[in-house]
Amino acid sequence: MTVTSRTTYQPEMVELADDGPEAMLELLAERGLGDGLPVVPPAAERVDAMLATAEGDPDEVLFTLQPRAGIVTRRVVAINAVLAGCLPETFPVVLTALRALARPEVNLRGVNATTHPVAPMVLVHGRIAEAAGFHAGVGAFGPGNRANATVGRAVRLAMLHVAGALPGSGDAATHGQPAKYTFCAAENLAESPWESYALSRGVDAPSAVTVHCGEGPHNVHDAEAAGDPALILDKIASAMTSLGQNNAPISQAEYFIVLGPEHARSLADRGLTRGDVSSYLFDHARLPLGVLKRHFAERAWQQWMHIVSDDDHLMPMTGDADNIRVVVVGGPGKHSLVVPSWGVTRSVTLPVEG
Amino acid sequence: MTLVYLPDSEPGPESVALAPSPPTLAGLRVAVLDNGKPNADVVMTAAAEALARRTGATVSVITKKGPRGESANAAVPCDPDIFATVVAEADLVITGAADCGSCTAYSVTDAIEFEKVGRPAVVATTTHFETVARTLSSSFGLPDTRLLVLPHPIGGTDAATLTAWAEAATDRLIALFTGAGAS
């Protein structure tokens, strides 16, 4: 991967006619920057207030973001967090999300450049979710909560401004998608029957952040499953077997199964663990080999899948049950979400650090 | 008046140089590195064969870029063993097809890696992805990446048309390899 040999970087400042939103929006538009929505002008005092929540040299080069190999410092992240309207207490989440996206297994070079409508989903776990006002309940992925909305937006602004994911040049997404504006929520640990998702991935920290680069959520509605959790899981499996998803030809791809608390409770009441849910879905989200071969001449599959020859054999939608990740988010109601993957990318969970 | 920061930081890629361009192509060996995109093999093989007929070069390798030269994933770099084979058995590389976003990113990535080890490499892209290919070339440190811009789309176009497109592009392909014309 391309890296920079710089150790520090000081961002440029320019003069604006005034501190109002119109002048700042015009400046961004002239330079082909921004997400099209009004922003908060990143004057020095606002950026400094953001940086007050971070430890370490604000101008230390931390990593770069692909495809542009844009330089990331704490100050660069703070500037974009101010633009997005973030409160300073949420800044460590933005920084940790970007740290995660810079990891090689995310393959941000491909994630940002692809024609597929992929956007990073940011999930916030643990103490900071509550302390910084993130929302895990009803409408968690929707509008109305400042922390969720602005942190997701800050991540997108960093993709546009630093990673170079500008539509038509560094981002070739055929349609884009609404989740490219903002896509962030907290895990609803208070109503989850299981341990924290971060802990289940081996991240034992007071606060953590997960990023998963996938499509927008696909809904699963099941109000009929009282007493029979298989009905919930079979509907989720149905949502996982769409031939239009990149998961179909790419077997290392993950799914995020975002269970509503009511569905999660129905499953746990029958004794199912998080791992049981993944195993059931691995076993039931399947399509015949012949169907997959007909639709995909090239299949980026695990080797064991390539040697199956019976066209009637039911093939799993992903090569390993562990690729099916289960997390609880949302409020009352009989809905859950499936978030498929772009494909050649892995989710990352990191402890929150400044 | 008020002072504000600009949010776009700076790109930090290491600068890369093109491999030296051979003055003539006679006797040189050409590899076709196929990323598995539909019809990539058809159009790039036709281009390589047309180049060989015109110049006296030979087509020495036609392979997919995945492990063992088999099923390729267009959104990751070329398999290291296949990369080594191409370097050992060819002097020039045609890679692609760069006719989507992530496959363009990684076709350009592969081409740059070949240029670094002295193998001039042309990326077969299309009119609809030329801007993406040029932006990514600059992002990755080699704005002068050799791009052969073909009509769009490659996937879904019949073989006879693709062959005609490839043959019509032979002069440009020769110029890209010999450094005789700007890409």
PDB file of N, CA and C in Angstrom, chain A residues 2-4 6 9 12-19 24 28 31 33 41-43 47 66-71 75-76 79-80 83 107 109-110 113-115 161-162 168-169 172 298-300 303 342 344, chain B residues 1-15 34-38 64 68 70-73 75-77 99-106 108-109 128-129 131-133 135-136 138-141:
ATOM      1  N   THR A   2       0.390   2.280  -0.628  1.00  0.00           N
ATOM      2  CA  THR A   2       1.161   3.512  -0.681  1.00  0.00           C
ATOM      3  C   THR A   2       1.181   4.172   0.699  1.00  0.00           C
ATOM      4  N   VAL A   3       2.311   4.645   1.102  1.00  0.00           N
ATOM      5  CA  VAL A   3       2.417   5.310   2.394  1.00  0.00           C
ATOM      6  C   VAL A   3       3.115   6.647   2.190  1.00  0.00           C
ATOM      7  N   THR A   4       3.119   7.428   3.235  1.00  0.00           N
ATOM      8  CA  THR A   4       3.827   8.683   3.164  1.00  0.00           C
ATOM      9  C   THR A   4       5.013   8.610   4.115  1.00  0.00           C
ATOM     10  N   ARG A   6       6.206  11.370   5.445  1.00  0.00           N
ATOM     11  CA  ARG A   6       6.098  12.512   6.349  1.00  0.00           C
ATOM     12  C   ARG A   6       5.795  12.054   7.773  1.00  0.00           C
ATOM     13  N   TYR A   9       2.198  17.022   9.647  1.00  0.00           N
ATOM     14  CA  TYR A   9       1.515  17.739   8.554  1.00  0.00           C
ATOM     15  C   TYR A   9       0.650  18.841   9.157  1.00  0.00           C
ATOM     16  N   GLU A  12      -3.684  23.563   5.668  1.00  0.00           N
ATOM     17  CA  GLU A  12      -3.721  24.939   5.167  1.00  0.00           C
ATOM     18  C   GLU A  12      -4.944  25.679   5.723  1.00  0.00           C
ATOM     19  N   MET A  13      -4.789  27.005   5.918  1.00  0.00           N
ATOM     20  CA  MET A  13      -5.940  27.838   6.299  1.00  0.00           C
ATOM     21  C   MET A  13      -6.196  28.875   5.211  1.00  0.00           C
ATOM     22  N   VAL A  14      -7.461  29.251   5.068  1.00  0.00           N
ATOM     23  CA  VAL A  14      -7.816  30.299   4.100  1.00  0.00           C
ATOM     24  C   VAL A  14      -8.760  31.298   4.773  1.00  0.00           C
ATOM     25  N   GLU A  15      -8.837  32.485   4.174  1.00  0.00           N
ATOM     26  CA  GLU A  15      -9.723  33.517   4.719  1.00  0.00           C
ATOM     27  C   GLU A  15     -11.113  33.403   4.115  1.00  0.00           C
ATOM     28  N   LEU A  16     -12.102  33.538   4.974  1.00  0.00           N
ATOM     29  CA  LEU A  16     -13.494  33.604   4.531  1.00  0.00           C
ATOM     30  C   LEU A  16     -14.031  34.997   4.836  1.00  0.00           C
ATOM     31  N   ALA A  17     -15.002  35.428   4.022  1.00  0.00           N
ATOM     32  CA  ALA A  17     -15.579  36.756   4.227  1.00  0.00           C
ATOM     33  C   ALA A  17     -16.227  36.867   5.608  1.00  0.00           C
ATOM     34  N   ASP A  18     -16.850  35.795   6.075  1.00  0.00           N
ATOM     35  CA  ASP A  18     -17.453  35.796   7.407  1.00  0.00           C
ATOM     36  C   ASP A  18     -17.554  34.355   7.901  1.00  0.00           C
ATOM     37  N   ASP A  19     -18.033  34.198   9.124  1.00  0.00           N
ATOM     38  CA  ASP A  19     -18.081  32.884   9.765  1.00  0.00           C
ATOM     39  C   ASP A  19     -19.418  32.174   9.520  1.00  0.00           C
ATOM     40  N   MET A  24     -18.855  29.348   3.914  1.00  0.00           N
ATOM     41  CA  MET A  24     -18.111  28.080   4.002  1.00  0.00           C
ATOM     42  C   MET A  24     -18.595  27.098   2.947  1.00  0.00           C
ATOM     43  N   LEU A  28     -16.372  25.348  -0.130  1.00  0.00           N
ATOM     44  CA  LEU A  28     -16.285  23.910  -0.426  1.00  0.00           C
ATOM     45  C   LEU A  28     -16.750  23.632  -1.852  1.00  0.00           C
ATOM     46  N   ARG A  31     -14.257  24.278  -4.512  1.00  0.00           N
ATOM     47  CA  ARG A  31     -13.152  23.321  -4.541  1.00  0.00           C
ATOM     48  C   ARG A  31     -13.613  21.891  -4.788  1.00  0.00           C
ATOM     49  N   LEU A  33     -15.580  20.116  -2.942  1.00  0.00           N
ATOM     50  CA  LEU A  33     -15.555  19.372  -1.682  1.00  0.00           C
ATOM     51  C   LEU A  33     -16.938  19.414  -1.027  1.00  0.00           C
ATOM     52  N   PRO A  41     -18.224  26.071   9.910  1.00  0.00           N
ATOM     53  CA  PRO A  41     -16.879  26.477   9.472  1.00  0.00           C
ATOM     54  C   PRO A  41     -15.805  26.041  10.476  1.00  0.00           C
ATOM     55  N   PRO A  42     -14.749  25.380   9.981  1.00  0.00           N
ATOM     56  CA  PRO A  42     -13.702  24.891  10.896  1.00  0.00           C
ATOM     57  C   PRO A  42     -12.691  25.976  11.245  1.00  0.00           C
ATOM     58  N   ALA A  43     -13.144  26.919  12.041  1.00  0.00           N
ATOM     59  CA  ALA A  43     -12.247  27.940  12.570  1.00  0.00           C
ATOM     60  C   ALA A  43     -11.374  27.305  13.658  1.00  0.00           C
ATOM     61  N   VAL A  47     -11.824  23.812  16.076  1.00  0.00           N
ATOM     62  CA  VAL A  47     -10.961  22.641  15.861  1.00  0.00           C
ATOM     63  C   VAL A  47     -10.184  22.333  17.148  1.00  0.00           C
ATOM     64  N   GLN A  66      -6.934   5.479   1.631  1.00  0.00           N
ATOM     65  CA  GLN A  66      -6.937   5.168   0.199  1.00  0.00           C
ATOM     66  C   GLN A  66      -8.289   5.502  -0.433  1.00  0.00           C
ATOM     67  N   PRO A  67      -8.320   5.775  -1.729  1.00  0.00           N
ATOM     68  CA  PRO A  67      -7.253   5.569  -2.706  1.00  0.00           C
ATOM     69  C   PRO A  67      -6.248   6.724  -2.841  1.00  0.00           C
ATOM     70  N   ARG A  68      -6.530   7.880  -2.253  1.00  0.00           N
ATOM     71  CA  ARG A  68      -5.681   9.037  -2.529  1.00  0.00           C
ATOM     72  C   ARG A  68      -4.447   9.064  -1.639  1.00  0.00           C
ATOM     73  N   ALA A  69      -4.366   8.126  -0.695  1.00  0.00           N
ATOM     74  CA  ALA A  69      -3.282   8.141   0.284  1.00  0.00           C
ATOM     75  C   ALA A  69      -3.273   9.490   1.011  1.00  0.00           C
ATOM     76  N   GLY A  70      -4.471  10.005   1.295  1.00  0.00           N
ATOM     77  CA  GLY A  70      -4.584  11.280   1.993  1.00  0.00           C
ATOM     78  C   GLY A  70      -4.043  11.190   3.410  1.00  0.00           C
ATOM     79  N   ILE A  71      -3.330  12.223   3.796  1.00  0.00           N
ATOM     80  CA  ILE A  71      -2.673  12.234   5.098  1.00  0.00           C
ATOM     81  C   ILE A  71      -3.694  12.476   6.211  1.00  0.00           C
ATOM     82  N   ARG A  75      -5.591  16.650  13.759  1.00  0.00           N
ATOM     83  CA  ARG A  75      -6.171  17.935  13.383  1.00  0.00           C
ATOM     84  C   ARG A  75      -7.014  17.807  12.111  1.00  0.00           C
ATOM     85  N   VAL A  76      -6.527  17.024  11.141  1.00  0.00           N
ATOM     86  CA  VAL A  76      -7.304  16.828   9.903  1.00  0.00           C
ATOM     87  C   VAL A  76      -8.654  16.188  10.242  1.00  0.00           C
ATOM     88  N   ILE A  79     -10.921  18.780  11.934  1.00  0.00           N
ATOM     89  CA  ILE A  79     -11.490  19.737  10.965  1.00  0.00           C
ATOM     90  C   ILE A  79     -12.754  19.142  10.333  1.00  0.00           C
ATOM     91  N   ASN A  80     -12.662  17.901   9.929  1.00  0.00           N
ATOM     92  CA  ASN A  80     -13.823  17.262   9.296  1.00  0.00           C
ATOM     93  C   ASN A  80     -14.945  16.996  10.302  1.00  0.00           C
ATOM     94  N   LEU A  83     -16.720  20.329  10.677  1.00  0.00           N
ATOM     95  CA  LEU A  83     -17.568  20.529   9.489  1.00  0.00           C
ATOM     96  C   LEU A  83     -18.875  19.761   9.621  1.00  0.00           C
ATOM     97  N   ASN A 107      -9.464  -2.929   2.856  1.00  0.00           N
ATOM     98  CA  ASN A 107      -9.317  -2.724   1.406  1.00  0.00           C
ATOM     99  C   ASN A 107     -10.033  -1.450   0.969  1.00  0.00           C
ATOM    100  N   ARG A 109      -9.031   0.999  -0.640  1.00  0.00           N
ATOM    101  CA  ARG A 109      -8.753   1.342  -2.044  1.00  0.00           C
ATOM    102  C   ARG A 109      -9.890   0.847  -2.930  1.00  0.00           C
ATOM    103  N   GLY A 110     -10.344  -0.362  -2.684  1.00  0.00           N
ATOM    104  CA  GLY A 110     -11.441  -0.911  -3.457  1.00  0.00           C
ATOM    105  C   GLY A 110     -12.792  -0.403  -2.981  1.00  0.00           C
ATOM    106  N   ALA A 113     -13.388   3.046  -4.357  1.00  0.00           N
ATOM    107  CA  ALA A 113     -13.359   3.218  -5.809  1.00  0.00           C
ATOM    108  C   ALA A 113     -14.491   2.493  -6.522  1.00  0.00           C
ATOM    109  N   THR A 114     -15.052   1.479  -5.897  1.00  0.00           N
ATOM    110  CA  THR A 114     -15.943   0.556  -6.615  1.00  0.00           C
ATOM    111  C   THR A 114     -17.225   1.206  -7.144  1.00  0.00           C
ATOM    112  N   THR A 115     -17.802   0.557  -8.171  1.00  0.00           N
ATOM    113  CA  THR A 115     -19.127   0.963  -8.665  1.00  0.00           C
ATOM    114  C   THR A 115     -20.245   0.503  -7.727  1.00  0.00           C
ATOM    115  N   HIS A 161     -12.839  14.030   1.553  1.00  0.00           N
ATOM    116  CA  HIS A 161     -11.779  15.048   1.572  1.00  0.00           C
ATOM    117  C   HIS A 161     -10.385  14.460   1.685  1.00  0.00           C
ATOM    118  N   VAL A 162     -10.253  13.391   2.431  1.00  0.00           N
ATOM    119  CA  VAL A 162      -8.918  12.853   2.727  1.00  0.00           C
ATOM    120  C   VAL A 162      -8.643  11.615   1.862  1.00  0.00           C
ATOM    121  N   GLY A 168     -17.312  10.057  -9.164  1.00  0.00           N
ATOM    122  CA  GLY A 168     -16.888  10.234 -10.549  1.00  0.00           C
ATOM    123  C   GLY A 168     -15.385  10.181 -10.743  1.00  0.00           C
ATOM    124  N   SER A 169     -14.620  10.284  -9.657  1.00  0.00           N
ATOM    125  CA  SER A 169     -13.165  10.142  -9.817  1.00  0.00           C
ATOM    126  C   SER A 169     -12.631   9.096  -8.848  1.00  0.00           C
ATOM    127  N   ALA A 172     -16.523   5.518  -7.832  1.00  0.00           N
ATOM    128  CA  ALA A 172     -17.232   5.264  -9.091  1.00  0.00           C
ATOM    129  C   ALA A 172     -18.615   4.659  -8.868  1.00  0.00           C
ATOM    130  N   GLU A 298     -17.227 -16.010 -12.757  1.00  0.00           N
ATOM    131  CA  GLU A 298     -16.089 -15.910 -11.843  1.00  0.00           C
ATOM    132  C   GLU A 298     -16.623 -15.932 -10.412  1.00  0.00           C
ATOM    133  N   ARG A 299     -16.150 -16.907  -9.632  1.00  0.00           N
ATOM    134  CA  ARG A 299     -16.593 -17.001  -8.239  1.00  0.00           C
ATOM    135  C   ARG A 299     -15.368 -16.965  -7.338  1.00  0.00           C
ATOM    136  N   ALA A 300     -15.267 -15.895  -6.546  1.00  0.00           N
ATOM    137  CA  ALA A 300     -14.148 -15.782  -5.606  1.00  0.00           C
ATOM    138  C   ALA A 300     -14.513 -16.574  -4.362  1.00  0.00           C
ATOM    139  N   GLN A 303     -11.568 -22.565  -1.512  1.00  0.00           N
ATOM    140  CA  GLN A 303     -11.218 -23.697  -2.369  1.00  0.00           C
ATOM    141  C   GLN A 303     -12.167 -24.875  -2.180  1.00  0.00           C
ATOM    142  N   TRP A 342     -19.647  -5.355   0.735  1.00  0.00           N
ATOM    143  CA  TRP A 342     -19.127  -5.091  -0.620  1.00  0.00           C
ATOM    144  C   TRP A 342     -18.459  -6.351  -1.162  1.00  0.00           C
ATOM    145  N   VAL A 344     -14.838  -7.843  -0.939  1.00  0.00           N
ATOM    146  CA  VAL A 344     -13.413  -8.088  -0.677  1.00  0.00           C
ATOM    147  C   VAL A 344     -12.939  -7.144   0.427  1.00  0.00           C
TER     148      VAL A 344
ATOM    149  N   MET B   1     -13.660  39.291   8.349  1.00  0.00           N
ATOM    150  CA  MET B   1     -12.921  38.153   7.787  1.00  0.00           C
ATOM    151  C   MET B   1     -12.668  37.129   8.892  1.00  0.00           C
ATOM    152  N   THR B   2     -12.631  35.875   8.489  1.00  0.00           N
ATOM    153  CA  THR B   2     -12.334  34.824   9.464  1.00  0.00           C
ATOM    154  C   THR B   2     -11.458  33.772   8.793  1.00  0.00           C
ATOM    155  N   LEU B   3     -10.615  33.139   9.581  1.00  0.00           N
ATOM    156  CA  LEU B   3      -9.721  32.104   9.048  1.00  0.00           C
ATOM    157  C   LEU B   3     -10.318  30.730   9.321  1.00  0.00           C
ATOM    158  N   VAL B   4     -10.330  29.894   8.292  1.00  0.00           N
ATOM    159  CA  VAL B   4     -10.798  28.512   8.483  1.00  0.00           C
ATOM    160  C   VAL B   4      -9.786  27.544   7.876  1.00  0.00           C
ATOM    161  N   TYR B   5      -9.809  26.334   8.382  1.00  0.00           N
ATOM    162  CA  TYR B   5      -8.960  25.280   7.816  1.00  0.00           C
ATOM    163  C   TYR B   5      -9.602  24.713   6.559  1.00  0.00           C
ATOM    164  N   LEU B   6      -8.768  24.297   5.617  1.00  0.00           N
ATOM    165  CA  LEU B   6      -9.243  23.475   4.502  1.00  0.00           C
ATOM    166  C   LEU B   6      -9.258  22.019   4.968  1.00  0.00           C
ATOM    167  N   PRO B   7     -10.285  21.263   4.556  1.00  0.00           N
ATOM    168  CA  PRO B   7     -10.456  19.920   5.135  1.00  0.00           C
ATOM    169  C   PRO B   7      -9.805  18.789   4.350  1.00  0.00           C
ATOM    170  N   ASP B   8      -9.145  19.098   3.232  1.00  0.00           N
ATOM    171  CA  ASP B   8      -8.797  17.989   2.328  1.00  0.00           C
ATOM    172  C   ASP B   8      -7.379  17.465   2.486  1.00  0.00           C
ATOM    173  N   SER B   9      -6.651  17.888   3.463  1.00  0.00           N
ATOM    174  CA  SER B   9      -5.270  17.461   3.703  1.00  0.00           C
ATOM    175  C   SER B   9      -4.516  17.353   2.379  1.00  0.00           C
ATOM    176  N   GLU B  10      -3.507  16.539   2.327  1.00  0.00           N
ATOM    177  CA  GLU B  10      -2.733  16.396   1.095  1.00  0.00           C
ATOM    178  C   GLU B  10      -2.617  14.929   0.779  1.00  0.00           C
ATOM    179  N   PRO B  11      -2.517  14.606  -0.519  1.00  0.00           N
ATOM    180  CA  PRO B  11      -2.213  13.218  -0.835  1.00  0.00           C
ATOM    181  C   PRO B  11      -0.767  12.918  -0.481  1.00  0.00           C
ATOM    182  N   GLY B  12      -0.519  11.735  -0.011  1.00  0.00           N
ATOM    183  CA  GLY B  12       0.841  11.399   0.416  1.00  0.00           C
ATOM    184  C   GLY B  12       1.466  10.214  -0.280  1.00  0.00           C
ATOM    185  N   PRO B  13       1.111   9.916  -1.555  1.00  0.00           N
ATOM    186  CA  PRO B  13       1.692   8.723  -2.169  1.00  0.00           C
ATOM    187  C   PRO B  13       3.165   8.924  -2.503  1.00  0.00           C
ATOM    188  N   GLU B  14       3.903   7.826  -2.481  1.00  0.00           N
ATOM    189  CA  GLU B  14       5.277   7.886  -2.973  1.00  0.00           C
ATOM    190  C   GLU B  14       5.232   7.986  -4.489  1.00  0.00           C
ATOM    191  N   SER B  15       6.106   8.821  -5.033  1.00  0.00           N
ATOM    192  CA  SER B  15       6.133   9.007  -6.479  1.00  0.00           C
ATOM    193  C   SER B  15       6.775   7.794  -7.158  1.00  0.00           C
ATOM    194  N   ASP B  34      -5.422 -11.104 -17.017  1.00  0.00           N
ATOM    195  CA  ASP B  34      -6.889 -10.981 -17.056  1.00  0.00           C
ATOM    196  C   ASP B  34      -7.435 -10.973 -15.624  1.00  0.00           C
ATOM    197  N   ASN B  35      -8.196  -9.926 -15.284  1.00  0.00           N
ATOM    198  CA  ASN B  35      -8.743  -9.852 -13.921  1.00  0.00           C
ATOM    199  C   ASN B  35     -10.093 -10.548 -13.792  1.00  0.00           C
ATOM    200  N   GLY B  36     -10.504 -11.241 -14.831  1.00  0.00           N
ATOM    201  CA  GLY B  36     -11.726 -12.025 -14.736  1.00  0.00           C
ATOM    202  C   GLY B  36     -12.997 -11.252 -15.047  1.00  0.00           C
ATOM    203  N   LYS B  37     -12.874  -9.955 -15.337  1.00  0.00           N
ATOM    204  CA  LYS B  37     -14.078  -9.215 -15.721  1.00  0.00           C
ATOM    205  C   LYS B  37     -14.580  -9.773 -17.054  1.00  0.00           C
ATOM    206  N   PRO B  38     -15.904  -9.801 -17.238  1.00  0.00           N
ATOM    207  CA  PRO B  38     -16.445 -10.380 -18.473  1.00  0.00           C
ATOM    208  C   PRO B  38     -15.806  -9.752 -19.725  1.00  0.00           C
ATOM    209  N   LYS B  64      -5.196 -15.518 -16.032  1.00  0.00           N
ATOM    210  CA  LYS B  64      -5.956 -14.746 -15.044  1.00  0.00           C
ATOM    211  C   LYS B  64      -5.028 -14.381 -13.894  1.00  0.00           C
ATOM    212  N   ARG B  68      -2.888 -19.575  -8.995  1.00  0.00           N
ATOM    213  CA  ARG B  68      -2.721 -20.622 -10.003  1.00  0.00           C
ATOM    214  C   ARG B  68      -3.211 -20.168 -11.382  1.00  0.00           C
ATOM    215  N   GLU B  70      -6.030 -19.095 -11.971  1.00  0.00           N
ATOM    216  CA  GLU B  70      -7.437 -19.483 -12.089  1.00  0.00           C
ATOM    217  C   GLU B  70      -8.324 -18.304 -11.702  1.00  0.00           C
ATOM    218  N   SER B  71      -9.481 -18.640 -11.190  1.00  0.00           N
ATOM    219  CA  SER B  71     -10.517 -17.651 -10.912  1.00  0.00           C
ATOM    220  C   SER B  71      -9.937 -16.384 -10.281  1.00  0.00           C
ATOM    221  N   ALA B  72     -10.219 -15.281 -10.887  1.00  0.00           N
ATOM    222  CA  ALA B  72      -9.592 -14.033 -10.466  1.00  0.00           C
ATOM    223  C   ALA B  72     -10.564 -13.183  -9.672  1.00  0.00           C
ATOM    224  N   ASN B  73     -10.032 -12.452  -8.721  1.00  0.00           N
ATOM    225  CA  ASN B  73     -10.811 -11.437  -8.027  1.00  0.00           C
ATOM    226  C   ASN B  73     -10.272 -10.092  -8.460  1.00  0.00           C
ATOM    227  N   ALA B  75     -10.764  -7.179  -7.463  1.00  0.00           N
ATOM    228  CA  ALA B  75     -10.634  -6.107  -6.462  1.00  0.00           C
ATOM    229  C   ALA B  75      -9.512  -6.363  -5.473  1.00  0.00           C
ATOM    230  N   VAL B  76      -8.549  -7.162  -5.883  1.00  0.00           N
ATOM    231  CA  VAL B  76      -7.341  -7.375  -5.071  1.00  0.00           C
ATOM    232  C   VAL B  76      -6.146  -7.361  -6.016  1.00  0.00           C
ATOM    233  N   PRO B  77      -4.930  -7.188  -5.473  1.00  0.00           N
ATOM    234  CA  PRO B  77      -3.750  -7.209  -6.359  1.00  0.00           C
ATOM    235  C   PRO B  77      -3.554  -8.572  -7.007  1.00  0.00           C
ATOM    236  N   ASP B  99     -12.898  -1.557 -16.168  1.00  0.00           N
ATOM    237  CA  ASP B  99     -14.189  -1.017 -16.598  1.00  0.00           C
ATOM    238  C   ASP B  99     -15.192  -1.010 -15.448  1.00  0.00           C
ATOM    239  N   CYS B 100     -14.680  -0.901 -14.233  1.00  0.00           N
ATOM    240  CA  CYS B 100     -15.524  -0.631 -13.072  1.00  0.00           C
ATOM    241  C   CYS B 100     -14.639   0.119 -12.082  1.00  0.00           C
ATOM    242  N   GLY B 101     -15.122   0.341 -10.873  1.00  0.00           N
ATOM    243  CA  GLY B 101     -14.352   1.179  -9.952  1.00  0.00           C
ATOM    244  C   GLY B 101     -13.210   0.438  -9.279  1.00  0.00           C
ATOM    245  N   SER B 102     -13.558  -0.644  -8.549  1.00  0.00           N
ATOM    246  CA  SER B 102     -12.505  -1.344  -7.811  1.00  0.00           C
ATOM    247  C   SER B 102     -11.572  -2.084  -8.756  1.00  0.00           C
ATOM    248  N   CYS B 103     -12.082  -2.576  -9.885  1.00  0.00           N
ATOM    249  CA  CYS B 103     -11.192  -3.275 -10.816  1.00  0.00           C
ATOM    250  C   CYS B 103     -10.256  -2.275 -11.488  1.00  0.00           C
ATOM    251  N   THR B 104     -10.701  -1.040 -11.671  1.00  0.00           N
ATOM    252  CA  THR B 104      -9.796  -0.014 -12.186  1.00  0.00           C
ATOM    253  C   THR B 104      -8.712   0.279 -11.152  1.00  0.00           C
ATOM    254  N   ALA B 105      -9.113   0.409  -9.883  1.00  0.00           N
ATOM    255  CA  ALA B 105      -8.128   0.676  -8.831  1.00  0.00           C
ATOM    256  C   ALA B 105      -7.044  -0.394  -8.834  1.00  0.00           C
ATOM    257  N   TYR B 106      -7.438  -1.653  -8.954  1.00  0.00           N
ATOM    258  CA  TYR B 106      -6.442  -2.714  -8.848  1.00  0.00           C
ATOM    259  C   TYR B 106      -5.756  -3.024 -10.172  1.00  0.00           C
ATOM    260  N   VAL B 108      -4.793  -0.571 -12.142  1.00  0.00           N
ATOM    261  CA  VAL B 108      -3.756   0.463 -12.083  1.00  0.00           C
ATOM    262  C   VAL B 108      -2.689   0.075 -11.057  1.00  0.00           C
ATOM    263  N   THR B 109      -3.129  -0.453  -9.914  1.00  0.00           N
ATOM    264  CA  THR B 109      -2.175  -0.931  -8.902  1.00  0.00           C
ATOM    265  C   THR B 109      -1.219  -1.960  -9.501  1.00  0.00           C
ATOM    266  N   HIS B 128     -15.786   5.297 -20.269  1.00  0.00           N
ATOM    267  CA  HIS B 128     -16.569   5.666 -19.095  1.00  0.00           C
ATOM    268  C   HIS B 128     -15.754   5.631 -17.808  1.00  0.00           C
ATOM    269  N   PHE B 129     -14.596   4.973 -17.836  1.00  0.00           N
ATOM    270  CA  PHE B 129     -13.786   4.870 -16.625  1.00  0.00           C
ATOM    271  C   PHE B 129     -12.418   5.522 -16.769  1.00  0.00           C
ATOM    272  N   THR B 131     -11.685   8.737 -16.563  1.00  0.00           N
ATOM    273  CA  THR B 131     -11.470   9.738 -15.508  1.00  0.00           C
ATOM    274  C   THR B 131     -11.085   9.068 -14.194  1.00  0.00           C
ATOM    275  N   VAL B 132     -11.806   7.988 -13.861  1.00  0.00           N
ATOM    276  CA  VAL B 132     -11.474   7.249 -12.637  1.00  0.00           C
ATOM    277  C   VAL B 132     -10.045   6.709 -12.732  1.00  0.00           C
ATOM    278  N   ALA B 133      -9.704   6.134 -13.888  1.00  0.00           N
ATOM    279  CA  ALA B 133      -8.365   5.544 -14.055  1.00  0.00           C
ATOM    280  C   ALA B 133      -7.278   6.618 -13.922  1.00  0.00           C
ATOM    281  N   THR B 135      -7.524   9.565 -12.331  1.00  0.00           N
ATOM    282  CA  THR B 135      -7.490  10.048 -10.944  1.00  0.00           C
ATOM    283  C   THR B 135      -6.740   9.062 -10.056  1.00  0.00           C
ATOM    284  N   LEU B 136      -7.059   7.778 -10.204  1.00  0.00           N
ATOM    285  CA  LEU B 136      -6.412   6.776  -9.362  1.00  0.00           C
ATOM    286  C   LEU B 136      -4.926   6.654  -9.694  1.00  0.00           C
ATOM    287  N   SER B 138      -2.950   9.046 -10.541  1.00  0.00           N
ATOM    288  CA  SER B 138      -2.318  10.135  -9.790  1.00  0.00           C
ATOM    289  C   SER B 138      -2.305   9.822  -8.304  1.00  0.00           C
ATOM    290  N   SER B 139      -3.413   9.293  -7.800  1.00  0.00           N
ATOM    291  CA  SER B 139      -3.493   8.965  -6.373  1.00  0.00           C
ATOM    292  C   SER B 139      -2.416   7.968  -5.979  1.00  0.00           C
ATOM    293  N   PHE B 140      -2.088   7.063  -6.878  1.00  0.00           N
ATOM    294  CA  PHE B 140      -1.133   6.000  -6.547  1.00  0.00           C
ATOM    295  C   PHE B 140       0.300   6.400  -6.902  1.00  0.00           C
ATOM    296  N   GLY B 141       0.499   7.640  -7.349  1.00  0.00           N
ATOM    297  CA  GLY B 141       1.864   8.143  -7.529  1.00  0.00           C
ATOM    298  C   GLY B 141       2.405   8.060  -8.943  1.00  0.00           C
TER     299      GLY B 141
END
